[in-house]
mmCIF file of C-alpha atoms in Angstrom:
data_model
loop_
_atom_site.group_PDB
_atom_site.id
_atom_site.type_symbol
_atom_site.label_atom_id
_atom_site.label_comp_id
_atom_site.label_asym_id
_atom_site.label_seq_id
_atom_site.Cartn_x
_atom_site.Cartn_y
_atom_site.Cartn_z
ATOM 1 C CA UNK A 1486 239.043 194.856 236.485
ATOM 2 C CA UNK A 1487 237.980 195.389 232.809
ATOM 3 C CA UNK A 1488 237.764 192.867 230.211
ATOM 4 C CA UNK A 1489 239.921 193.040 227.127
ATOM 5 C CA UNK A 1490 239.505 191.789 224.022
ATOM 6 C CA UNK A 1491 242.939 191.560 221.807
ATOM 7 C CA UNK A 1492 242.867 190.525 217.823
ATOM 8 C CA UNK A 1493 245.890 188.726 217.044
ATOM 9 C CA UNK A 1494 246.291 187.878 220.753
ATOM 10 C CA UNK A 1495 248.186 185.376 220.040
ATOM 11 C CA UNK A 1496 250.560 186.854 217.435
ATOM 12 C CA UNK A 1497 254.202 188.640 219.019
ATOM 13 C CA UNK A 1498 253.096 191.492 220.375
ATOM 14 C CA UNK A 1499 249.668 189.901 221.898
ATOM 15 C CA UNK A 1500 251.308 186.700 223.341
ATOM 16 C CA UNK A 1501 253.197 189.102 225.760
ATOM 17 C CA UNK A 1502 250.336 191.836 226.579
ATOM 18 C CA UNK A 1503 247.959 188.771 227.149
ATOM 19 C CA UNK A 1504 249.874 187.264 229.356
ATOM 20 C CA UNK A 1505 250.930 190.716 231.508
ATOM 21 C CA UNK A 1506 247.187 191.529 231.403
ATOM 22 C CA UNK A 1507 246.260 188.577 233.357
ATOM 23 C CA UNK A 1508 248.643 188.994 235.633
ATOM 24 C CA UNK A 1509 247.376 192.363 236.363
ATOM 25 C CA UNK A 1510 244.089 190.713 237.342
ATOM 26 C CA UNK A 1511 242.258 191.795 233.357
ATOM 27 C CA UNK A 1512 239.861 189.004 232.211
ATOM 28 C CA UNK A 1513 241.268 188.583 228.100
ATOM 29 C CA UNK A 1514 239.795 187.067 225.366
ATOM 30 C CA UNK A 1515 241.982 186.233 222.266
ATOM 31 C CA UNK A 1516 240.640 186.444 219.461
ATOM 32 C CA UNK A 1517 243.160 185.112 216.411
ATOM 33 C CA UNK A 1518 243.547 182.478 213.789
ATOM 34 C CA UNK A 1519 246.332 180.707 215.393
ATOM 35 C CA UNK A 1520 247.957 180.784 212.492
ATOM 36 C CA UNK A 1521 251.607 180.917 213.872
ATOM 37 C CA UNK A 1522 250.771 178.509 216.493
ATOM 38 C CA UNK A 1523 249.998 179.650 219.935
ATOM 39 C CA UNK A 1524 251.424 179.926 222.786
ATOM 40 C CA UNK A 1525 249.209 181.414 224.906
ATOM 41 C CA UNK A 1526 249.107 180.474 228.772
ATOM 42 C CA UNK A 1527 246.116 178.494 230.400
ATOM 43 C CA UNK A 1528 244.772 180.779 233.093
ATOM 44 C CA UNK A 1529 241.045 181.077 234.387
ATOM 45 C CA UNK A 1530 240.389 184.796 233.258
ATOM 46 C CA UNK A 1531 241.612 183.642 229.627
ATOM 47 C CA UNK A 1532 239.275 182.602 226.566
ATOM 48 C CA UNK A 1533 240.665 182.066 223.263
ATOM 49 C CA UNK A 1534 238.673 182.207 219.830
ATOM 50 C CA UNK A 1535 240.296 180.373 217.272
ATOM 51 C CA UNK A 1536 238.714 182.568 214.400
ATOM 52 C CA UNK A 1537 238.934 184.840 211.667
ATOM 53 C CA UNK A 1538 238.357 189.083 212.254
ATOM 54 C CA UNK A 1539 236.160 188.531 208.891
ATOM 55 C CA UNK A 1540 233.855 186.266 210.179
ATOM 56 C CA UNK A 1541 231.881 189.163 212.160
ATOM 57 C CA UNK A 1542 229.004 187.338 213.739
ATOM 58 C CA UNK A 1543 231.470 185.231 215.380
ATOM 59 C CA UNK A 1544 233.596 188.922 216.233
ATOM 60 C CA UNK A 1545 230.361 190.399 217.780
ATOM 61 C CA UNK A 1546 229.820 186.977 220.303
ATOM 62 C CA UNK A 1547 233.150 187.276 221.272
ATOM 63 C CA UNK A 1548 232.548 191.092 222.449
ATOM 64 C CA UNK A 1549 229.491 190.857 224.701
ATOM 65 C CA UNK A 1550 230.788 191.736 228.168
ATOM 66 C CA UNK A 1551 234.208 192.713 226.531
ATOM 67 C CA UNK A 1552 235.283 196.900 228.208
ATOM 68 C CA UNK A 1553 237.842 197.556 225.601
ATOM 69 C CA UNK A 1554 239.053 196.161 222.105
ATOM 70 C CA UNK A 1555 242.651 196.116 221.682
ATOM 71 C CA UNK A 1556 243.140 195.217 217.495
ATOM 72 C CA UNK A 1557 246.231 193.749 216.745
ATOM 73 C CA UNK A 1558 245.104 191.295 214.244
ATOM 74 C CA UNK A 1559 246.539 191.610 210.404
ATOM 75 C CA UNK A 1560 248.253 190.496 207.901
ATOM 76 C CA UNK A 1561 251.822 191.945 209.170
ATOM 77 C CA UNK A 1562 254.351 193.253 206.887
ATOM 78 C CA UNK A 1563 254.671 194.162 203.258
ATOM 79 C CA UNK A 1564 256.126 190.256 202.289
ATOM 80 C CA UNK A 1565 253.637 188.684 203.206
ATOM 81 C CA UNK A 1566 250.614 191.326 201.832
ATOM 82 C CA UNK A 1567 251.691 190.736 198.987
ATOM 83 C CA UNK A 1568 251.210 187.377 198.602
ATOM 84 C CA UNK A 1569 247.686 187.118 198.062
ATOM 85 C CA UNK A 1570 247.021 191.193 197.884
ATOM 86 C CA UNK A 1571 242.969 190.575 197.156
ATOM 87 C CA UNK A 1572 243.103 188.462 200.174
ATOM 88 C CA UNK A 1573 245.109 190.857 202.579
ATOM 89 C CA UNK A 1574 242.524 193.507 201.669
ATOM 90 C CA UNK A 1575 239.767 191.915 202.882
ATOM 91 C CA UNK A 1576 241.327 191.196 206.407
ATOM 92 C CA UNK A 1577 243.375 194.336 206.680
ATOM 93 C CA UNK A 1578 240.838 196.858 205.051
ATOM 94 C CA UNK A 1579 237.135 195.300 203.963
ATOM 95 C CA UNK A 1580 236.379 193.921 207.640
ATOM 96 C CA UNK A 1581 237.925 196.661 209.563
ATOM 97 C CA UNK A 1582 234.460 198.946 209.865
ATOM 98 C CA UNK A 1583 232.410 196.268 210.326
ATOM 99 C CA UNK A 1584 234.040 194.986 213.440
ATOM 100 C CA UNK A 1585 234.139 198.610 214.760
ATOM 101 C CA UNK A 1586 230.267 198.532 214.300
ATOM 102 C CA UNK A 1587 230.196 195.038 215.676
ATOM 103 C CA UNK A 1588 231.762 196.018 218.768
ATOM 104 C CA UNK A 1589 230.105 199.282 219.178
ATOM 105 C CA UNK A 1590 226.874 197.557 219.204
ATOM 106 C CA UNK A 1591 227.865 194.962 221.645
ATOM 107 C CA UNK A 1592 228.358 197.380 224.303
ATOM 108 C CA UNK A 1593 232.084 198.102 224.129
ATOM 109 C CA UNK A 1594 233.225 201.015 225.324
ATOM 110 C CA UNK A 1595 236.763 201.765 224.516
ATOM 111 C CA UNK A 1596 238.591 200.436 220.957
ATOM 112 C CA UNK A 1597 242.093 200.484 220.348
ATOM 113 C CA UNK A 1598 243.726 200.242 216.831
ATOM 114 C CA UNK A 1599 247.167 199.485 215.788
ATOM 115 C CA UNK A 1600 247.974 201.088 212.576
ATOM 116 C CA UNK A 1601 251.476 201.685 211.457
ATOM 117 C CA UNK A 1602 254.404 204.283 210.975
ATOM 118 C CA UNK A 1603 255.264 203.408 207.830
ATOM 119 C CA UNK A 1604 252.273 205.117 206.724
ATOM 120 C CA UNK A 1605 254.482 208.033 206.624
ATOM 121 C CA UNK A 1606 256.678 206.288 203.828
ATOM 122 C CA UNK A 1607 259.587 208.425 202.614
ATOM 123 C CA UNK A 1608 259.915 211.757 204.445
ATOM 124 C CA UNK A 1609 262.857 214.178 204.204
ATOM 125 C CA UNK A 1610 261.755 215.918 207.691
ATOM 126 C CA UNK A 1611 263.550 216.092 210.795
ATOM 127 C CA UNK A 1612 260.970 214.731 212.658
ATOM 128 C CA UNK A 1613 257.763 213.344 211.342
ATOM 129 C CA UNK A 1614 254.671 214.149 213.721
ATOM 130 C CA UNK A 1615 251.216 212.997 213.306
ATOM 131 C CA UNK A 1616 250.141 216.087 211.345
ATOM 132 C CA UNK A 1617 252.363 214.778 208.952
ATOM 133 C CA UNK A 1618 251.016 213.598 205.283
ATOM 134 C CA UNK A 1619 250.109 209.859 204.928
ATOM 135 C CA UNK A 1620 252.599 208.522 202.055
ATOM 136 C CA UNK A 1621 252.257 204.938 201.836
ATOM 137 C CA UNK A 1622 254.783 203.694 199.494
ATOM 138 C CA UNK A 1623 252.533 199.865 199.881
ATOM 139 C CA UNK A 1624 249.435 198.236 199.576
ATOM 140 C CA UNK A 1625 249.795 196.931 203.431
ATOM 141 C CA UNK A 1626 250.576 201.109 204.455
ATOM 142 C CA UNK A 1627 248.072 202.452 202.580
ATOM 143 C CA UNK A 1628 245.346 200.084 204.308
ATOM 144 C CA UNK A 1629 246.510 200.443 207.803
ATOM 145 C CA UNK A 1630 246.104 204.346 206.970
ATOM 146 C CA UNK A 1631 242.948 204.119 205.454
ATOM 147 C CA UNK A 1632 241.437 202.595 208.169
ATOM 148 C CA UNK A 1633 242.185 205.260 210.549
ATOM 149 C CA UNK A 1634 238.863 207.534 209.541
ATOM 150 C CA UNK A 1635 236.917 204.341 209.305
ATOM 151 C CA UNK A 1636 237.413 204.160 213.516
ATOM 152 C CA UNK A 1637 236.955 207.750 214.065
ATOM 153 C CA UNK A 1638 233.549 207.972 212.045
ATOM 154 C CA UNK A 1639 232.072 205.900 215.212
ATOM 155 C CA UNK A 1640 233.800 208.183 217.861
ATOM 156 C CA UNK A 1641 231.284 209.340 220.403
ATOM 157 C CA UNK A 1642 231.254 209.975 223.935
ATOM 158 C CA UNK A 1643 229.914 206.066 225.080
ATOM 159 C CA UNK A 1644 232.607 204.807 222.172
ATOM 160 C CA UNK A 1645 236.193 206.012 222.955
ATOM 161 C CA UNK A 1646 238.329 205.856 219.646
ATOM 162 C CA UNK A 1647 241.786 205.614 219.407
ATOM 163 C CA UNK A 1648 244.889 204.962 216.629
ATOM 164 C CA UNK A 1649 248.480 204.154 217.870
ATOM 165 C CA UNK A 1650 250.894 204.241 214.938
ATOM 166 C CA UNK A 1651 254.108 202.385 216.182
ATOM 167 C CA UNK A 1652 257.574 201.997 215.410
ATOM 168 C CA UNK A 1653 258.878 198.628 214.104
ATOM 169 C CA UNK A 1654 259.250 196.307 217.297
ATOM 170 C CA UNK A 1655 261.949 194.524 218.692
ATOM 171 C CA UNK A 1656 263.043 192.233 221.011
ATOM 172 C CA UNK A 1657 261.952 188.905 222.794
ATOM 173 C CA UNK A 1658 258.332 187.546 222.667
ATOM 174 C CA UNK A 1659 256.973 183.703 223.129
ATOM 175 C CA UNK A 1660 255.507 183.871 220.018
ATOM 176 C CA UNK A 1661 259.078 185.247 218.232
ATOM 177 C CA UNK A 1662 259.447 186.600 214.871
ATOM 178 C CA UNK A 1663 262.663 187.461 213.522
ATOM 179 C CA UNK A 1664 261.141 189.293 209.937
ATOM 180 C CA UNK A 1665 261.733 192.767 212.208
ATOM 181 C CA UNK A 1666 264.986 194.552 212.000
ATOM 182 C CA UNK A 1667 266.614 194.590 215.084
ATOM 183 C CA UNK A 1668 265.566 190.895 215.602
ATOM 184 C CA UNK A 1669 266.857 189.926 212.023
ATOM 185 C CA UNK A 1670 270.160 191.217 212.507
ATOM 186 C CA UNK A 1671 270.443 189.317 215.721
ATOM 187 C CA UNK A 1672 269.378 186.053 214.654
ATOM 188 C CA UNK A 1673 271.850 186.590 211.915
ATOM 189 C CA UNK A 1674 274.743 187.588 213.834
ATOM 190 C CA UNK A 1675 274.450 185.082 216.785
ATOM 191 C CA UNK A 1676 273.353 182.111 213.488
ATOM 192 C CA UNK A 1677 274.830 182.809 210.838
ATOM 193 C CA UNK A 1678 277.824 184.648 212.264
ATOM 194 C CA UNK A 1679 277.805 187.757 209.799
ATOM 195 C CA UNK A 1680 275.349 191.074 209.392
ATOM 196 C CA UNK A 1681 274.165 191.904 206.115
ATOM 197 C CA UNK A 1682 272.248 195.168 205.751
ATOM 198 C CA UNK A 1683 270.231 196.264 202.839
ATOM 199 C CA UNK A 1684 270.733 199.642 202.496
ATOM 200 C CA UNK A 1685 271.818 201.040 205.754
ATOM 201 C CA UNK A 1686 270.891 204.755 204.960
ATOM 202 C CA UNK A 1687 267.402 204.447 205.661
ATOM 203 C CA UNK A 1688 266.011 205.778 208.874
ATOM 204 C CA UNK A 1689 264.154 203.509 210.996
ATOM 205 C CA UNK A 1690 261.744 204.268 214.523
ATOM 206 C CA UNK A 1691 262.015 201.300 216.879
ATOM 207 C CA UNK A 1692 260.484 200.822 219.775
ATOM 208 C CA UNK A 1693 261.264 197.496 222.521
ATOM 209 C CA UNK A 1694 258.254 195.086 223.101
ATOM 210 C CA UNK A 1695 257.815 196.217 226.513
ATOM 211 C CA UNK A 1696 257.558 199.939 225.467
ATOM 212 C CA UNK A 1697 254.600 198.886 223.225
ATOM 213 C CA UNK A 1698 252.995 196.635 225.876
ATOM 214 C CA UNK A 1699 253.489 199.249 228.414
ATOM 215 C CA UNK A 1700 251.756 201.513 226.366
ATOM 216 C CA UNK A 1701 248.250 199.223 225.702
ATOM 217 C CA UNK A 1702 248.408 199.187 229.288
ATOM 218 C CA UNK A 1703 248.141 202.529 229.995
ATOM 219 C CA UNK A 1704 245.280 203.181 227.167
ATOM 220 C CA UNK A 1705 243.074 201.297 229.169
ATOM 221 C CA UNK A 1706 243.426 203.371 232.025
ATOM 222 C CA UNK A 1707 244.018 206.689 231.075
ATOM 223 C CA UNK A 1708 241.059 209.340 231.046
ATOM 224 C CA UNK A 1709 238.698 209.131 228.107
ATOM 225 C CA UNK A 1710 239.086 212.984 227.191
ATOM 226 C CA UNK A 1711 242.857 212.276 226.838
ATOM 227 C CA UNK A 1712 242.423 209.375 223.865
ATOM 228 C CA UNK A 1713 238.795 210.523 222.310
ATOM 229 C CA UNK A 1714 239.610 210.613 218.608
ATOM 230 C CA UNK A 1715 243.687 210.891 218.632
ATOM 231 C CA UNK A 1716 246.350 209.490 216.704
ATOM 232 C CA UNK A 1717 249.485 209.182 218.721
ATOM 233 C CA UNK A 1718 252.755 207.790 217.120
ATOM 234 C CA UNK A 1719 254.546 205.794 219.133
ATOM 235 C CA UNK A 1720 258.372 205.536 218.622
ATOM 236 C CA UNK A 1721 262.279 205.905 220.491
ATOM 237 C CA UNK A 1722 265.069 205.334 219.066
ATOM 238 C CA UNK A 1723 265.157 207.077 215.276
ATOM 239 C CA UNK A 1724 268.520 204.921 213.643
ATOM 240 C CA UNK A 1725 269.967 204.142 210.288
ATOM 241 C CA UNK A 1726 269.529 200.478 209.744
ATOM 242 C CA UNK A 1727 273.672 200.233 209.190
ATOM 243 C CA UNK A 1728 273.731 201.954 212.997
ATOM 244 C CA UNK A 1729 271.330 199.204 214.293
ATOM 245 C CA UNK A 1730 273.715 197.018 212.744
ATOM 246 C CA UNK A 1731 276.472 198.249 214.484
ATOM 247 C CA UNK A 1732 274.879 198.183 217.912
ATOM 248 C CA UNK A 1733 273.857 194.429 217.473
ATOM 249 C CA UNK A 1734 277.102 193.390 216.588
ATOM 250 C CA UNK A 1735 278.850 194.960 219.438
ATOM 251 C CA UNK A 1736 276.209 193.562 221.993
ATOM 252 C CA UNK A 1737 276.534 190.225 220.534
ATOM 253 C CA UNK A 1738 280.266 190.174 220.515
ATOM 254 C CA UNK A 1739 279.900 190.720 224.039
ATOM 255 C CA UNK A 1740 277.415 188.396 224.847
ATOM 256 C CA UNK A 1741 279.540 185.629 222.611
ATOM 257 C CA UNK A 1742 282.878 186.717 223.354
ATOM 258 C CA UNK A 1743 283.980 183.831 220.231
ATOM 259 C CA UNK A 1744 282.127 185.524 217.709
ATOM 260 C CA UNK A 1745 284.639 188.632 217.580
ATOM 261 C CA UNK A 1746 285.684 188.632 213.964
ATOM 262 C CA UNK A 1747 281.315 189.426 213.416
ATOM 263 C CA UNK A 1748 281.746 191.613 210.078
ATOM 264 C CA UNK A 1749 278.747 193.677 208.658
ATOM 265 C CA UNK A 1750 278.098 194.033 204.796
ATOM 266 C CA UNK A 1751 275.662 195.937 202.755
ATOM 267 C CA UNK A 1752 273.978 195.338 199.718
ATOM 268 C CA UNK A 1753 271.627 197.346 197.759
ATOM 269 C CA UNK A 1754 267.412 197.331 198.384
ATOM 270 C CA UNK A 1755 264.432 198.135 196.850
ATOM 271 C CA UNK A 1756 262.762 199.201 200.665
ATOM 272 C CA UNK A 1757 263.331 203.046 200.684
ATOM 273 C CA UNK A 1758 260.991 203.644 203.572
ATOM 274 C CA UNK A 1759 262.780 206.230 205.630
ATOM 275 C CA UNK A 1760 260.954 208.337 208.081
ATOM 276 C CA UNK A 1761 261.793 209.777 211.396
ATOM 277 C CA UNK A 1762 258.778 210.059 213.492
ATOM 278 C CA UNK A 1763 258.467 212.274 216.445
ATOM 279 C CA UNK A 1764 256.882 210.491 219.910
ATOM 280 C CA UNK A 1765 256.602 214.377 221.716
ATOM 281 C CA UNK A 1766 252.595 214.205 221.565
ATOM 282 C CA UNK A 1767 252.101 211.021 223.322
ATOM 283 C CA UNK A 1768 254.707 212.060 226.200
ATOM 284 C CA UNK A 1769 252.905 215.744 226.312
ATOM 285 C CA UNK A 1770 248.466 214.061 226.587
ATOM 286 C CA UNK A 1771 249.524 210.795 228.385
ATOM 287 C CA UNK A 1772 252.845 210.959 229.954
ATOM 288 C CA UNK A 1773 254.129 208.178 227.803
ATOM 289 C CA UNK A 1774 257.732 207.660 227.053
ATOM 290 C CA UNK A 1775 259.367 204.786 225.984
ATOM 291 C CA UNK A 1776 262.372 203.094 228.687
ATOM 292 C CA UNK A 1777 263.785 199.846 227.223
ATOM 293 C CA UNK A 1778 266.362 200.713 224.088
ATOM 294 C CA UNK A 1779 267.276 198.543 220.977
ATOM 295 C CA UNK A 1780 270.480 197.689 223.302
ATOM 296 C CA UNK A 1781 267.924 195.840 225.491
ATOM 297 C CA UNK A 1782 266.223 194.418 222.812
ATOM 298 C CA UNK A 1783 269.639 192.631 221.648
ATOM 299 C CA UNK A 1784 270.862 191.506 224.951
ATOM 300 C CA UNK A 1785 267.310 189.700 225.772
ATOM 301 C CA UNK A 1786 267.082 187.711 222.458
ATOM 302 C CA UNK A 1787 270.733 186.826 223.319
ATOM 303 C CA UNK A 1788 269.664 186.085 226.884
ATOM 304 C CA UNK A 1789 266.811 183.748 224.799
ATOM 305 C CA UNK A 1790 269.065 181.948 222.342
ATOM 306 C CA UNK A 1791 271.411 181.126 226.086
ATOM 307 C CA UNK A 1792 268.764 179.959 227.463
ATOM 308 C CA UNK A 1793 268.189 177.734 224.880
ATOM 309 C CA UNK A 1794 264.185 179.568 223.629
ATOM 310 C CA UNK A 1795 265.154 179.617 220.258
ATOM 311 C CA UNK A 1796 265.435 177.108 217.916
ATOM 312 C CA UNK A 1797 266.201 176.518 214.379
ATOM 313 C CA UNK A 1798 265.298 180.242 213.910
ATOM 314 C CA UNK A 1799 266.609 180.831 210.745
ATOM 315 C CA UNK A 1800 264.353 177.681 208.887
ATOM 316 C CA UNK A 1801 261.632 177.533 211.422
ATOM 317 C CA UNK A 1802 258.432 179.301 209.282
ATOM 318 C CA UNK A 1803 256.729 179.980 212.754
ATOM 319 C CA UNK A 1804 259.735 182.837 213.428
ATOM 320 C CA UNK A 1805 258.346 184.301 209.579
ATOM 321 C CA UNK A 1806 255.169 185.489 208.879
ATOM 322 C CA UNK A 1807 255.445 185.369 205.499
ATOM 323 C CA UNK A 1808 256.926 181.863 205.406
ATOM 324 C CA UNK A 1809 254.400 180.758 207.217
ATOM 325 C CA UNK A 1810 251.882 182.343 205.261
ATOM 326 C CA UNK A 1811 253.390 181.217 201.679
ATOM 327 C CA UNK A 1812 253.298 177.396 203.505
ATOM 328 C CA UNK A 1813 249.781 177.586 204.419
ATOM 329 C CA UNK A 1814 248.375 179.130 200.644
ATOM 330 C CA UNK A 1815 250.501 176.040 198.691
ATOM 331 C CA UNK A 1816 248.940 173.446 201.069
#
């Protein structure tokens, strides 16, 4: 079996691939800062680095032996960008190439990149596919777009290059984060007993946890000649935020049968990203489409809070990345 490297393996989305890769029978490293904790399971085929994507010397050690890269690793989210925005830059843009060189060089063979949807920003068209403009409406979209060419300058037949620009995810992970929002609305309704959506016009993509892990799973098996030098978006369900609203509150009313006088309100935003993306070129090259729905997404994280996973989620900084990040810069 092939051994994977994942940045920001230990962040939502890589606590949950790492740990379905080793069961597979993968050998993964991690290779993240830690710096929403980790929790990561012990297991024989697992290393962890507990170190920074700009620190590249240390990157390039981690890669010898390493099949594919699978980069995850950012800062995540416009909130918490913009906190520091010199700083984000240099470990959302600035180190970007040089780990693709790194990891060239060290013999790996396949490299995987996370960018974003919300590169698309504000689009009035029916579907948005991946010919689609780049409209970043932020400093943390324009970055993840800009470091699309940046991989693709390094494509070649013994380097196998490939972006996947996701929907927002939802749903349960170890390492939770309810700044996301299907997840926000269902911490809120199940916590705080009442919705309140920003907006509620704006079209969202979303796409369920297990969709997105499913999908890293299958880009390091699929053909090379399939992946070499694409951008695939990677989306399902295309809502209104005040819809996803709507569906959370009837799920959780029927999850917690007491909390049947849930009400939604709206108030007004400055986030105008709307965008409806199209998914119909990853299901035509790789057979990909997505199973698990936003409903599923709402029933597990009420299936979590039962089961007693979640705590203190709406003043736990671990569950906000930008809360955590703001705690970390003041101490």
């Amino acid at each position: 079996m092939q051994h994977v490297l994942i940045t920001g393996g230990a962040g939502y989305v890589g606590t949950l691939l790492t740990q379905q890769l080793l069961d597979e029978g993968y050998t993964v490293s991690v290779y993240d800062t830690m710096y929403y904790g980790c929790f990561l399971p012990s297991h024989p085929r697992l290393t962890t680095y507990e170190a920074d994507i700009r620190d590249t010397e240390k990157f390039a050690e981690a890669c010898q032996g390493v099949d594919t890269v699978i980069h995850l690793a950012c800062i995540s989210n416009d909130p918490s960008f913009e906190l520091d925005e010199d700083l984000s830059k240099t470990i959302n843009y600035d180190c970007f190439e040089p780990m693709v060189v790194a990891a060239k060089k060290a013999g790996v063979t396949r490299f995987v990149y996370a960018s974003s949807s919300s590169v698309y920003g504000v689009s009035e068209q029916p579907d948005v596919t991946e010919e689609h403009p780049l409209l970043p409406l932020t400093l943390y979209n324009k970055f993840k777009g800009m470091c699309e060419p940046l991989l693709f300058k390094h494509q070649d037949e013994n380097f196998v290059c490939v972006t996947i620009r996701p929907a927002t995810i939802c749903g349960y992970s170890p390492r939770m984060r309810f700044d996301l929002s299907v997840n926000i609305l269902t911490n809120h309704a199940i916590n705080n007993n009442k919705i309140t959506v920003f907006g509620g016009s704006q079209l969202r993509p979303n796409l369920h946890i297990q969709d997105m892990c499913d999908l890293y799973k299958l880009l390091l098996t699929v053909s090379s000649e399939k992946i070499a030098g694409q951008t695939f978006n990677a989306g399902y369900q295309n809502l209104s935020i005040m819809r996803i609203a709507e569906i959370v509150r009837d799920i959780v009313q029927e999850e917690f049968p007491e909390k049947k006088d849930l009400e939604i309100t709206s108030t007004t935003t400055d986030d105008i990203r709307s965008y409806h993306i199209n998914s119909d070129k990853i299901a035509r090259h790789l057979g990909f489409k997505a199973t698990h729905t936003i409903e599923d997404a709402v029933r597990d994280l009420c299936q979590a809070f039962k089961a007693g996973k979640l705590k203190d989620t709406l003043t736990n900084e671990l569950f906000f990345n930008v809360r955590s990040l703001n705690g970390k810069q003041a101490a």
